[in-house]
Amino acid sequence: MRGIAGALILAAAFAVASESAAHVRFGMGDFKAFYCSARVLALHEDPYATSPLARCEREREPWPLLQLNRGAVLPAPLPGYAIAAFLPFALIPFPIASVVWLAILAAATIAACILLARSGIADAWTAAIALAILAVGQSLPFGELPPIALFGLALAIWGAKQNRQWAIACGIACTFSEPQIGAAVAFAAIGLGRRYALPAATTVLALGLVSLAALGLRGNLEYLNVVLPAHVASELPNVVQFSLSAVLYQLGAPSNAALLCGRLSWFIAIALAFWFARSALGRKNPEVALLAAPAFAVVGGPFLHFDHIALAAPAALWLASRAETSRTLRVSALLALVFAPLFTFGHIYFMVLIPLMACWLGRTVYGTMSAGIRVAAIATIAMAALAVAAVWSGAVAHAVAPAYAISSPLAQTLWSREVATHLAMSGWAVWLVKAPTWFGILTTAAMLASMARARQAELAIA
């Protein structure tokens, strides 16, 4: 019965998001950009340039797959090793490739939940329910990469728990599908000592060699010095950005200053992941050190979408079962993180899932169905009140000046105009709806840091 209920919740999350994607003809839209970048690379052209990407992306596909308007183009700001991974897909027609990729993403999500359960983080169904909106709803219908990174994180955690270096190396490699997350996990592994540093360093070296083979030295330098900064800058006005850089820019800071602050905050987050791994808590529980790294990596930074936030959910789940902090605080942080109100309100039928997910997670943490029902009631009322307040306070979609306005052949030039024209919003409602997600991110990271400090203090007293 429990499995049937869990499967229905996950199926509903996928169906709601898929219907929305189909309605605007964006099914597997992000995957189309990845697919086309690989196809362009296979033709020995620049996978970051507008013209060859547009030529591929504007090919007609059957419903409900992506159909771009004339003049639009989706960038694929992937490092060389990630583009190389999509080369096999570029050899087959896009509709077939989409089915195969969707199956891979679903399998990666299932495997991640199973590995998290075997590592003692949370039982598999609870992990899946926590990821229903952020990973299943946000990533699968669009072909996004976070399920691969989630699988990598879970595999690395399981490898640390079982002392399997090959699993740690392979897991870290998969987390680098989202480079800002992969870097945090790799630094945490290095902080744990030689046994974990070796697979991390080997993985980074191998990925670097693949990138070099795929793009050459010049292409990799272009990616690091031009493409990546351009893409981060192009996203600054985007309403779905949760990064520190986007916050500062949307509050009126100059783009260069906003980007600098975001980058500095990301380096601080990486340092925190390393510090946590070096702490007594991290050294005694290496799997927890790897688990915590993404939770630190999504605090602030220059670039942060919903799908990256999903990678902090396992840490929030693990904290929810600990006794070191207030249970109410732990549950509140978990629910605020996994409900993602901005994304949920954009796909309003997700609201039907809120009481079901809240009841499941509340029952898991508190141990009784009556407590789960209370959590569900409170969560539903809170989300409904937030929705009413957001509508009442108002939010206005409007065009702004592109944050990246340099004329160049990069796809980011057109993407910057698309973001500025269609994805910018203002009004208190935007900040109000984003606030719970920021609360979940910051509280999760703060509780992890507090636990590490408390363990250090206990050892000092002893």
PDB file of C-alpha atoms in Angstrom, residues 10 29 198 281 349:
ATOM      1  CA  LEU A  10       5.546  10.551  -8.120  1.00  0.00           C
ATOM      2  CA  GLY A  29      13.612  21.246 -24.011  1.00  0.00           C
ATOM      3  CA  LEU A 198      42.748  10.015  -4.425  1.00  0.00           C
ATOM      4  CA  LEU A 281      31.724  14.960  12.623  1.00  0.00           C
ATOM      5  CA  TYR A 349      -1.953  21.431  -9.705  1.00  0.00           C
TER       6      TYR A 349
END
